[in-house]
CSV table of C-alpha atoms in Angstrom, one decimal:
chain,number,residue,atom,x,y,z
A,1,UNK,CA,-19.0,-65.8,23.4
A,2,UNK,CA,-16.0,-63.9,21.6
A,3,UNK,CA,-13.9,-66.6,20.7
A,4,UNK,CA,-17.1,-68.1,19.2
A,5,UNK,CA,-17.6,-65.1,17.0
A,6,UNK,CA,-14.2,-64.8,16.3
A,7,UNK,CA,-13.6,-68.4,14.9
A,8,UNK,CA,-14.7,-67.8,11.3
A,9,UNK,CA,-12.8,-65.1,11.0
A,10,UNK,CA,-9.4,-66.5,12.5
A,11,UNK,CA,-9.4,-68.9,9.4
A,12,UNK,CA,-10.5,-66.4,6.7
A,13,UNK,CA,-8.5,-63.2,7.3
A,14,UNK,CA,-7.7,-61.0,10.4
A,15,UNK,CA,-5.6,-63.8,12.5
A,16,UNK,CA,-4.2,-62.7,15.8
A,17,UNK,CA,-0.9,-63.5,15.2
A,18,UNK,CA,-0.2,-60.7,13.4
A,19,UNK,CA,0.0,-59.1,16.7
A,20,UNK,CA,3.0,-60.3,19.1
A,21,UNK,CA,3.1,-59.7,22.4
A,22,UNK,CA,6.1,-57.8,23.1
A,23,UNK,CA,6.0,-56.7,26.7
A,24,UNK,CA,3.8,-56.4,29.4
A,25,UNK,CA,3.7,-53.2,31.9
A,26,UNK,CA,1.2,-53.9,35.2
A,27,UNK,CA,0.3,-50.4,37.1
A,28,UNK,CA,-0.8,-52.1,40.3
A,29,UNK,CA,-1.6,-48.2,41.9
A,30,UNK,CA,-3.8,-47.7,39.0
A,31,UNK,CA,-7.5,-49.0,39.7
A,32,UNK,CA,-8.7,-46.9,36.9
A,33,UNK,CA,-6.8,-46.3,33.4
A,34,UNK,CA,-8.2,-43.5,31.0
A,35,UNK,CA,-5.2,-43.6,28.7
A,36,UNK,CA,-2.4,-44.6,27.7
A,37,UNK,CA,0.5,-43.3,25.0
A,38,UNK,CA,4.1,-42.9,24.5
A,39,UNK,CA,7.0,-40.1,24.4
A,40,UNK,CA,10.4,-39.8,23.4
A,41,UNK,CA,12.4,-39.0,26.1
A,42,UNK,CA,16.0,-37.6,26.4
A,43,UNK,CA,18.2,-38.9,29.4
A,44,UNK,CA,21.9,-38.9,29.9
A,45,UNK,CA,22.2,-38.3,26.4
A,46,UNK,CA,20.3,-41.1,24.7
A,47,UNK,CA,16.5,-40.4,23.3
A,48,UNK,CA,14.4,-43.6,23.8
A,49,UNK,CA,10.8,-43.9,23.5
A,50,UNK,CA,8.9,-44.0,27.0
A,51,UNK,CA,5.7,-45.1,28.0
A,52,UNK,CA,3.0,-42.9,29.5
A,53,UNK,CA,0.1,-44.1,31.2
A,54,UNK,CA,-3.1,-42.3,32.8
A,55,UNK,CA,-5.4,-43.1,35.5
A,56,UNK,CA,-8.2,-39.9,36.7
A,57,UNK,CA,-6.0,-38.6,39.3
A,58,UNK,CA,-1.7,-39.6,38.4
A,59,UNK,CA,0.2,-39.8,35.3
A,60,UNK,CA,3.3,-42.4,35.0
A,61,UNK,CA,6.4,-42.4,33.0
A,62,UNK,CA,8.1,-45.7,32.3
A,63,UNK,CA,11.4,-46.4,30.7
A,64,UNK,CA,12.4,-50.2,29.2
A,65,UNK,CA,14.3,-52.0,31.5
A,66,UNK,CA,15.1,-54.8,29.7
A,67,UNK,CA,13.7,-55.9,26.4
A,68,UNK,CA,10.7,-57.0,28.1
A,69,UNK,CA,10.5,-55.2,31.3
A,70,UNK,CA,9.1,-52.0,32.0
A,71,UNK,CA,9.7,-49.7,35.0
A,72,UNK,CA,7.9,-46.7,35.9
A,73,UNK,CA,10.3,-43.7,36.7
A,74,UNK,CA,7.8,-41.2,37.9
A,75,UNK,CA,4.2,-40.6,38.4
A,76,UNK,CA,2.6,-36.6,38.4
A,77,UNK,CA,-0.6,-36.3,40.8
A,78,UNK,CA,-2.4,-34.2,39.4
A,79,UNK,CA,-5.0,-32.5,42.3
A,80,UNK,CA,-8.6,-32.9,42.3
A,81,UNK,CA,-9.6,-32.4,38.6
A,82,UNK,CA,-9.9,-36.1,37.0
A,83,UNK,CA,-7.2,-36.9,33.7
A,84,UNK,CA,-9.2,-37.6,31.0
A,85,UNK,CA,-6.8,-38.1,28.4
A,86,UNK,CA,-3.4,-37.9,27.3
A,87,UNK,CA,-2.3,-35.7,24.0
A,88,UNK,CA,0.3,-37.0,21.9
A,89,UNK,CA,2.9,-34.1,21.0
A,90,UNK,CA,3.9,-36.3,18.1
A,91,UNK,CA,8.1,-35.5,17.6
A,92,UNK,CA,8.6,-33.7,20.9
A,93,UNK,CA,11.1,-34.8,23.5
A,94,UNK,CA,10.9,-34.4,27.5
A,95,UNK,CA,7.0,-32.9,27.3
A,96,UNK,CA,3.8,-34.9,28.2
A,97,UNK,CA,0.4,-33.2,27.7
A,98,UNK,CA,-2.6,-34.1,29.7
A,99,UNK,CA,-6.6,-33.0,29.3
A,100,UNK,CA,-8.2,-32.9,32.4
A,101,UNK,CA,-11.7,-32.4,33.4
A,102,UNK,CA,-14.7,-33.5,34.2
A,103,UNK,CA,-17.4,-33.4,31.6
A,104,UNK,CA,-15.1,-31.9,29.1
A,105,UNK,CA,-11.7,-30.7,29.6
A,106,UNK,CA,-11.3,-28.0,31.7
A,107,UNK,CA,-7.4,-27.4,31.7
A,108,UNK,CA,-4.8,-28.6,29.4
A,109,UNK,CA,-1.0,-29.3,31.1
A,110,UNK,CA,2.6,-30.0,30.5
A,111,UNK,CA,4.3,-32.8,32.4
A,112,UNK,CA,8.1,-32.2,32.1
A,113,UNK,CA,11.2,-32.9,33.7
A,114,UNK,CA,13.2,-29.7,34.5
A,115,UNK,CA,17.0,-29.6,34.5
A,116,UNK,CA,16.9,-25.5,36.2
A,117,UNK,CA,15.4,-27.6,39.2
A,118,UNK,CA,16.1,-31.0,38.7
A,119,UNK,CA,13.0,-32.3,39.5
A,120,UNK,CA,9.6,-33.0,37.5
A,121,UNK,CA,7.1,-30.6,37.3
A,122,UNK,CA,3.6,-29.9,35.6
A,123,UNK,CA,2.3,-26.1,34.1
A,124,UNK,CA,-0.8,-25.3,33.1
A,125,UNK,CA,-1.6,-24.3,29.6
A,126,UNK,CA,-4.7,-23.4,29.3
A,127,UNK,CA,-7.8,-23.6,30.4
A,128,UNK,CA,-11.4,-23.1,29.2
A,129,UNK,CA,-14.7,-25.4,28.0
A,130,UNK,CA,-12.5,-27.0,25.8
A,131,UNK,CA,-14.2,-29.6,23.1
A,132,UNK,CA,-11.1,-31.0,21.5
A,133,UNK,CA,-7.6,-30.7,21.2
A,134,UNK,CA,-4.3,-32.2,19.1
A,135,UNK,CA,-0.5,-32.2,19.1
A,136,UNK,CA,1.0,-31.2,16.1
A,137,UNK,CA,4.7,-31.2,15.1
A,138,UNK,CA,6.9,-28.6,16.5
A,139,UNK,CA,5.5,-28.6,20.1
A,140,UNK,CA,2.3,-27.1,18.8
A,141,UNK,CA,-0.9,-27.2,20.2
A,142,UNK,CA,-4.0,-26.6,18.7
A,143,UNK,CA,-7.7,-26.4,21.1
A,144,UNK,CA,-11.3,-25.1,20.3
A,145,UNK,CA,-13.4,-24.3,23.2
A,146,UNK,CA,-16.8,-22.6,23.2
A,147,UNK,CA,-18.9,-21.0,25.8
A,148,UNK,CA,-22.8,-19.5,25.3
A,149,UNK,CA,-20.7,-16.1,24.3
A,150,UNK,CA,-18.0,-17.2,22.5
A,151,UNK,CA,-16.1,-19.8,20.0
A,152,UNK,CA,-12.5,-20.2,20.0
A,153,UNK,CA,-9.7,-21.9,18.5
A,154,UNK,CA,-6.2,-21.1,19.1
A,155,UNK,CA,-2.8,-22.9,18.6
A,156,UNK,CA,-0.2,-22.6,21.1
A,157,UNK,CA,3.7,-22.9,20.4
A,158,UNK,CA,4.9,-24.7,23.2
A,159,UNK,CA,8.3,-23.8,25.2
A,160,UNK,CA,10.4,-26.8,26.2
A,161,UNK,CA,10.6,-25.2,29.7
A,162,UNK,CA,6.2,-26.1,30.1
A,163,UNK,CA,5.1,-22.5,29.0
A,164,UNK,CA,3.6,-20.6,25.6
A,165,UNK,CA,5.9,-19.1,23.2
A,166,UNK,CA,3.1,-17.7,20.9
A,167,UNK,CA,-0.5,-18.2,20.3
A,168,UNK,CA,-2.2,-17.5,17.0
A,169,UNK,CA,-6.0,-18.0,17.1
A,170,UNK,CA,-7.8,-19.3,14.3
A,171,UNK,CA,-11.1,-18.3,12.6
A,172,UNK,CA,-14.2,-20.5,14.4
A,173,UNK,CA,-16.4,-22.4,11.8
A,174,UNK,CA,-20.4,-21.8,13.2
A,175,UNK,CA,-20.1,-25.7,14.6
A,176,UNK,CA,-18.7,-26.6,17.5
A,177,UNK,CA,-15.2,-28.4,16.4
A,178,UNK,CA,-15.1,-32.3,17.6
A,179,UNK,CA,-11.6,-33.3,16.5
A,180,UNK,CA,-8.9,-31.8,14.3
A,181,UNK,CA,-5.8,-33.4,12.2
A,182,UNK,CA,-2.4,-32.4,10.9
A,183,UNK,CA,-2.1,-32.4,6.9
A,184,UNK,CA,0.4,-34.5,6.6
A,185,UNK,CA,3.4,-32.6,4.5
A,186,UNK,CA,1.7,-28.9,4.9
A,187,UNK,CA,3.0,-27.6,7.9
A,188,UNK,CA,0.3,-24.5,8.2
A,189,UNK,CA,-2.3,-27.2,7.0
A,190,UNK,CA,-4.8,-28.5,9.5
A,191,UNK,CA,-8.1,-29.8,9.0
A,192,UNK,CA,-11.2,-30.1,11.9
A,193,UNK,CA,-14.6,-32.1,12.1
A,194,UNK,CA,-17.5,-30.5,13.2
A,195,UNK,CA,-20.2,-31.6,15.1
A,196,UNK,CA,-22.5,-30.2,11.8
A,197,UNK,CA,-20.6,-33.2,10.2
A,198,UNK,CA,-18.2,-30.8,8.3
A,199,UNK,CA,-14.6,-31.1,7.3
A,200,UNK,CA,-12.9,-27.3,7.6
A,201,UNK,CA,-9.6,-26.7,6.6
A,202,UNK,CA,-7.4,-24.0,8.0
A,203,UNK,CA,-4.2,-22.4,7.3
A,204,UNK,CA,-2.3,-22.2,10.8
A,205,UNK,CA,-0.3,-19.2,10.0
A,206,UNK,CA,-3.0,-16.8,9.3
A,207,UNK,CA,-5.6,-18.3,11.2
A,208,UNK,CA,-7.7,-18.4,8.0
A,209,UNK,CA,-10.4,-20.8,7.6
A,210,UNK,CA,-10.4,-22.2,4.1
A,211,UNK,CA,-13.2,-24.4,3.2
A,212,UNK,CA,-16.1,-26.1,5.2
A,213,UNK,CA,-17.0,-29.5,3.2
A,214,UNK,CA,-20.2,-31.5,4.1
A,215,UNK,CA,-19.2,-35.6,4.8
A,216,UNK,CA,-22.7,-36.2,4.4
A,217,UNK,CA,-25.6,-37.4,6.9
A,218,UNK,CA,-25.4,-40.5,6.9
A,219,UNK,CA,-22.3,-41.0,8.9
A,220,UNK,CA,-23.0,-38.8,11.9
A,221,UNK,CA,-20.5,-37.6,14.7
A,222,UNK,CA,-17.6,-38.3,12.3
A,223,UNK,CA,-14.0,-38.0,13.4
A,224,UNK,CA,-11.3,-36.9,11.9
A,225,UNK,CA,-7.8,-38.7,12.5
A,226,UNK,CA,-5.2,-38.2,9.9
A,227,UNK,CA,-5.1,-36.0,6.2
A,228,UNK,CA,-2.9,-35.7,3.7
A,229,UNK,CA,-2.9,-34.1,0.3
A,230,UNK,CA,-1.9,-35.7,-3.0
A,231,UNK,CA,-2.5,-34.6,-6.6
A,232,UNK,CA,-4.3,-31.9,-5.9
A,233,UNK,CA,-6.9,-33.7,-3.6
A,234,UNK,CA,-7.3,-33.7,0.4
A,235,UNK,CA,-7.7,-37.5,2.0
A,236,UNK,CA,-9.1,-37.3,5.4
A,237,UNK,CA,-9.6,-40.8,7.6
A,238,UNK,CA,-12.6,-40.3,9.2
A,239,UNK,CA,-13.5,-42.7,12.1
A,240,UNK,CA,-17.5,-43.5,12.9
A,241,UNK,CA,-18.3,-44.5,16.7
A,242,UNK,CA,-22.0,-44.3,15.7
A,243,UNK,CA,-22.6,-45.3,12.6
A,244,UNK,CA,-25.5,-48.0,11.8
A,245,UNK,CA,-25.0,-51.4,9.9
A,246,UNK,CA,-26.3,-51.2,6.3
A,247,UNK,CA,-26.4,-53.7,3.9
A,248,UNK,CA,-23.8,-52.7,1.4
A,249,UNK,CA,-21.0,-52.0,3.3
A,250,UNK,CA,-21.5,-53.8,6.7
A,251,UNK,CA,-20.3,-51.4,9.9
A,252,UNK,CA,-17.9,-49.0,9.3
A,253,UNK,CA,-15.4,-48.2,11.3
A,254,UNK,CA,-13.2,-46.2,9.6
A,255,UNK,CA,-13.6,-44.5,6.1
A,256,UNK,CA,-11.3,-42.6,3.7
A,257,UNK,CA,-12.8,-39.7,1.8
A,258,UNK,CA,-11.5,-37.8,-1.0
A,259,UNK,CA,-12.0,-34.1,-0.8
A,260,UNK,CA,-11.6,-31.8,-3.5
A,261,UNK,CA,-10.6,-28.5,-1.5
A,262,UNK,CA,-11.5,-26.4,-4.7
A,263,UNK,CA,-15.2,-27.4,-5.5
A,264,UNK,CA,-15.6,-28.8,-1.8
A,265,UNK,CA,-16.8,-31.9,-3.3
A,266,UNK,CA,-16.1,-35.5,-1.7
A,267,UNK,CA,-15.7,-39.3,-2.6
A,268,UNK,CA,-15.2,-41.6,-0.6
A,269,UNK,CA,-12.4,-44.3,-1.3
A,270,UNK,CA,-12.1,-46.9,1.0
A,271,UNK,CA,-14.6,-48.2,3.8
A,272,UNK,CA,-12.7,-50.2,6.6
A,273,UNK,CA,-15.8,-52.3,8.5
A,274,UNK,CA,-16.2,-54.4,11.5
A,275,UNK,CA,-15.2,-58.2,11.2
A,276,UNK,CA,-17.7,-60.4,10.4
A,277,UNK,CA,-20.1,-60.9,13.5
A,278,UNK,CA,-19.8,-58.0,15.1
A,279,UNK,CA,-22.8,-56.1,14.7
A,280,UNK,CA,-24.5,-53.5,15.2
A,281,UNK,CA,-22.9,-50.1,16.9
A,282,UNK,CA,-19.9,-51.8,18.3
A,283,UNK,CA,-17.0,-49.7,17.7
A,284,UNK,CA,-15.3,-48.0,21.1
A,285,UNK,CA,-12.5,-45.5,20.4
A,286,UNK,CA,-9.5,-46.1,17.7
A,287,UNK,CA,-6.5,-44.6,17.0
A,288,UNK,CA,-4.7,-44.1,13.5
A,289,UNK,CA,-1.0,-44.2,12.8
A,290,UNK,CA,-0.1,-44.0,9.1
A,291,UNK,CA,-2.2,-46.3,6.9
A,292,UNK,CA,-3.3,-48.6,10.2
A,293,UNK,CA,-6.1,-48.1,12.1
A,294,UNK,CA,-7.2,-49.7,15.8
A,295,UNK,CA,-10.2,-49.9,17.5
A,296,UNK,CA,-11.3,-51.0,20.5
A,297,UNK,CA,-15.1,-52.9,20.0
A,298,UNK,CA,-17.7,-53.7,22.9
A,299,UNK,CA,-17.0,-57.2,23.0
A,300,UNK,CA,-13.6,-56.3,24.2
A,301,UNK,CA,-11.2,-57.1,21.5
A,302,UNK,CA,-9.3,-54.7,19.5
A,303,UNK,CA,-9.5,-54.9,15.9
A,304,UNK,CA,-6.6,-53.7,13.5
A,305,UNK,CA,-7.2,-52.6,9.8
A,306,UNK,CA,-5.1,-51.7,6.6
A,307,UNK,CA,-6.9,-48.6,5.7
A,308,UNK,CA,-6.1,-48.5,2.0
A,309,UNK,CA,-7.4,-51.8,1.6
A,310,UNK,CA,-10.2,-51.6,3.7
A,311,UNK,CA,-9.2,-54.9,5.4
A,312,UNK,CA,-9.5,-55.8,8.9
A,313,UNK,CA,-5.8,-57.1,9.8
A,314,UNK,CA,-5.7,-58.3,13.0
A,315,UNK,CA,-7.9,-59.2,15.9
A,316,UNK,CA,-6.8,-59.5,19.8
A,317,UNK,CA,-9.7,-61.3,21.4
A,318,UNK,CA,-10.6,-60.0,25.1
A,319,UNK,CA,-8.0,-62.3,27.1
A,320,UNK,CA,-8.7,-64.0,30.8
A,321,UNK,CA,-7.6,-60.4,32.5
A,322,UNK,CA,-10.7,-59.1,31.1
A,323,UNK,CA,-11.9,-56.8,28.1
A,324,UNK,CA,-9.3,-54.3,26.3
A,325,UNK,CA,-10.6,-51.0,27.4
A,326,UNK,CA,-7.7,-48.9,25.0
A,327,UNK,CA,-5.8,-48.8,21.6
A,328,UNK,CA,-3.1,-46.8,21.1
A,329,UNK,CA,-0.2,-46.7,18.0
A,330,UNK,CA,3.4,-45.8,20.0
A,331,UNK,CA,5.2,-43.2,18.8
A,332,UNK,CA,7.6,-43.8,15.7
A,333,UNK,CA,5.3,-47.1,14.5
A,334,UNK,CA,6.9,-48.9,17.4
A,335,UNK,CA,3.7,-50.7,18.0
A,336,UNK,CA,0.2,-50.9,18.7
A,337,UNK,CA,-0.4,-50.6,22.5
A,338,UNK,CA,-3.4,-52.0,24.6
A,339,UNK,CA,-4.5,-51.6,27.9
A,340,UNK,CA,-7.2,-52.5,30.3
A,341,UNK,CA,-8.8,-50.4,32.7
A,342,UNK,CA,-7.4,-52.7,36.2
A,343,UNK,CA,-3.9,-51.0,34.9
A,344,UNK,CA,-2.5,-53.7,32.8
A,345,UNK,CA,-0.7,-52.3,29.1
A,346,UNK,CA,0.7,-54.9,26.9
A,347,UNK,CA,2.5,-53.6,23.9
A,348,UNK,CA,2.6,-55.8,20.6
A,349,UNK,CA,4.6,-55.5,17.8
A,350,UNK,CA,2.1,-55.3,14.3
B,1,UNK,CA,-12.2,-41.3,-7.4
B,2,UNK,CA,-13.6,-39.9,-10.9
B,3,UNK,CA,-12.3,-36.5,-11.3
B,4,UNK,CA,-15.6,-35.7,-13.1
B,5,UNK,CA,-17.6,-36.1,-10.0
B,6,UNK,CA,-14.6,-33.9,-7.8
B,7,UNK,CA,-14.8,-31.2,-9.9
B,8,UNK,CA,-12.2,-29.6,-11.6
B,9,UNK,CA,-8.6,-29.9,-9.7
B,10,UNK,CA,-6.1,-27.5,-8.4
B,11,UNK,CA,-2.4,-28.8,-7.1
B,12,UNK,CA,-1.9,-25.8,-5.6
B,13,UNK,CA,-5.3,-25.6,-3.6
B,14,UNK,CA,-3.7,-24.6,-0.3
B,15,UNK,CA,-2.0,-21.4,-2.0
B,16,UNK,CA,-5.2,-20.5,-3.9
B,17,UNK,CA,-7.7,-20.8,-1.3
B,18,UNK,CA,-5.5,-18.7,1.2
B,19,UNK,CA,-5.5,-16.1,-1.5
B,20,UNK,CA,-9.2,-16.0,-1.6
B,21,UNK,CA,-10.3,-16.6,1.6
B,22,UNK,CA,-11.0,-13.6,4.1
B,23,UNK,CA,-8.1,-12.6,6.5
C-alpha cells in the first residue's frame, strides 16, 4: 500500500504539497503515452510555452486555453516506426524533435510548423543505430550511434526550416555513449556517459575528446543529466536506475560528483536517495532541471529532490487514475509535469 | 571536496586540455 509507506514520510520531510496541481490535459486518442515535454512556440507574434505529448505512433501540440485548460492544436502521425521519445531543444522556438524506433532509435525528426506552406510538417534528420541523443542550445543536436563497423558521434546545427545547417562529428570514446549533457556556461563543452561507466568530455568545436574519467563500479549504468564547471572543477549529476541499496547511504537516485578535468580524479558531493521505505531497485526514469531532480519509482509515485542538499522534496503518491508512468521539468522551470500512460498529464507548479 | 584528494586544479581546464589533446 503506497499511502501506507508514504505516511512517515508525509510528517517528516517530502510532503506533497509542495507540488500544486496546476492544470490537467486528458489525450483521450492516446492509449499509450511514451513521453511527454514542452516547447516554446511563436504564434501571431506572442512566444508562449506549449505542451508536447507522445504516444508510439502521433505527437500533439497543445496551447493554454485558459489558465487551466489545455487544447491540443495539432497532432503529427508519424508512419509505422513507434515514437519513443521526445528531445527537448532546450531555447528553440517552432521545432519539436522526436526519436523513433523500435529497439533503439532508428531515425531522429523535426516537427515544425512551416509559414512557406502554411501547414505543419515533419523532416527527417538522421538516421542510424542510434544509442542516445540531446538538445543543446542553439538548435544543436548532438547523437552517437554505433554499428559492428563503426562508432559515431556527430552534432547537427539545426535549420529553423526542419533541415542541417552543418554537422561536426566528434571523436568516439571505445564505449558505447549512453547519455550526454551540456556544460552549463561553456558553449563547446559537453560531457557523455559511457556504458564502461566513464564520464568523457568533449570540446564541440573541434570534435576533440578531452578526458575519459572513471565514476567508479559501484554505481553501474550511470547517467548523466546536467554539468557545469566552477572553480576549476567539472560537477556532473549523475542519475542511477540500477543501483543497489547499501547501508550507508540508502538508494540512490541521483548523485553529484566532483570531477577534476586535470588529474581525472572524482568526489562525490551529494547523494540524493529514495524516501524512506522504498527499497530496493525502485527508481524508473528522472529528469533534471537546474538543482531539482524527479523520478518516477515502481510504486508509481514521483519523487522530487533538492540536489545540493540531497533531500527528497516532494512526493506525489500514485493517485485513483493509476500509477505515474513519466516526469518531466517544462521548459523555463515552469513546472514539473506528470503523466500516465492512459494519456492523462497534469502539470504542477514546484 | 578536499582539493588534496582532486589533485592539483586548473581554472582554465577547458583551454588547457584542448591544447593537449589530439586533433
Amino acid at each position: 500500500d503506497v499511502a501506507e509507506l508514504l505516511t512517515p514520510m508525509l510528517t517528516d520531510g517530502p510532503r506533497e504539497e509542495s507540488l500544486q496541481l496546476v492544470s490537467e490535459i486528458k489525450d483521450s486518442s492516446c492509449s499509450c503515452t511514451v513521453d511527454v515535454s514542452t516547447v516554446w512556440w511563436e504564434a501571431a507574434g506572442s512566444r508562449e510555452l506549449r505542451v508536447v505529448t507522445a504516444s508510439e505512433s502521433a505527437v500533439s501540440l497543445w496551447e493554454p486555453l485558459a489558465p487551466d485548460c489545455w487544447g491540443k492544436v495539432y497532432t503529427w502521425h508519424l508512419g509505422e516506426i513507434p515514437v519513443i521519445q521526445i528531445v527537448p531543444l532546450l531555447d528553440a522556438c517552432n521545432l519539436v524533435c522526436v526519436a523513433l524506433g523500435e529497439l533503439e532509435i532508428g531515425e531522429i525528426r523535426l516537427l515544425l510548423y512551416s509559414s512557406e506552406t502554411d501547414s505543419f510538417k515533419h523532416s527527417l534528420v538522421k538516421t542510424g543505430n542510434i544509442k542516445a541523443v540531446v538538445g543543446l542550445k542553439d538548435q544543436r543536436l548532438v547523437s552517437s550511434s554505433r554499428t559492428m563497423q563503426e562508432h559515431q558521434v556527430e552534432m547537427v546545427l539545426l535549420s529553423e526550416t526542419g533541415g542541417s545547417k552543418d554537422r561536426q562529428t566528434l571523436m568516439p570514446p571505445e564505449e558505447t555513449v549512453t547519455a550526454f549533457a551540456e556544460v552549463e556556461g561553456m558553449r563547446e563543452a559537453l560531457v557523455g556517459t559511457t556504458a564502461g561507466n566513464t564520464v568523457v568530455v568533449w570540446n564541440l568545436k573541434t570534435g576533440q575528446l578531452l578526458r575519459k574519467m572513471n565514476i567508479g563500479y559501484s554505481y553501474p549504468a550511470s547517467i548523466c543529466h546536467r554539468a557545469y564547471s566552477d572553480s576549476g572543477l567539472l560537477f556532473v549529476v549523475l542519475s542511477h536506475p540500477h543501483a543497489k541499496e547499501s547501508e550507508s547511504c540508502g538508494s540512490p537516485a541521483f548523485r553529484v560528483v566532483a570531477f577534476n578535468p586535470r588529474t581525472g580524479r572524482s568526489a562525490g558531493v551529494m547523494f540524493s536517495c529514495l524516501p524512506p521505505g522504498h527499497v530496493g531497485r525502485q527508481y524508473l526514469e528522472g529528469d533534471v532541471w537546474d538543482t531539482t531532480g524527479a523520478a518516477v519509482l515502481t510504486s508509481g509515485a514521483v519523487a522530487v529532490w533538492d540536489l545540493l542538499r540531497g533531500r527528497c522534496a516532494a512526493v506525489l503518491p500514485p493517485g485513483p487514475g493509476g500509477h505515474w508512468a513519466l516526469a518531466r521539468w517544462a521548459a523555463g522551470g515552469a513546472g514539473l509535469l506528470a503523466g500516465r500512460r492512459d494519456g492523462t498529464f497534469h502539470l504542477y507548479r514546484y | 571536496c578536499n582539493e588534496s584528494d582532486l589533485g592539483p586544479i586548473s581554472l582554465n581546464w577547458f583551454e588547457e586540455l584542448s591544447a593537449e589533446a589530439p586533433l
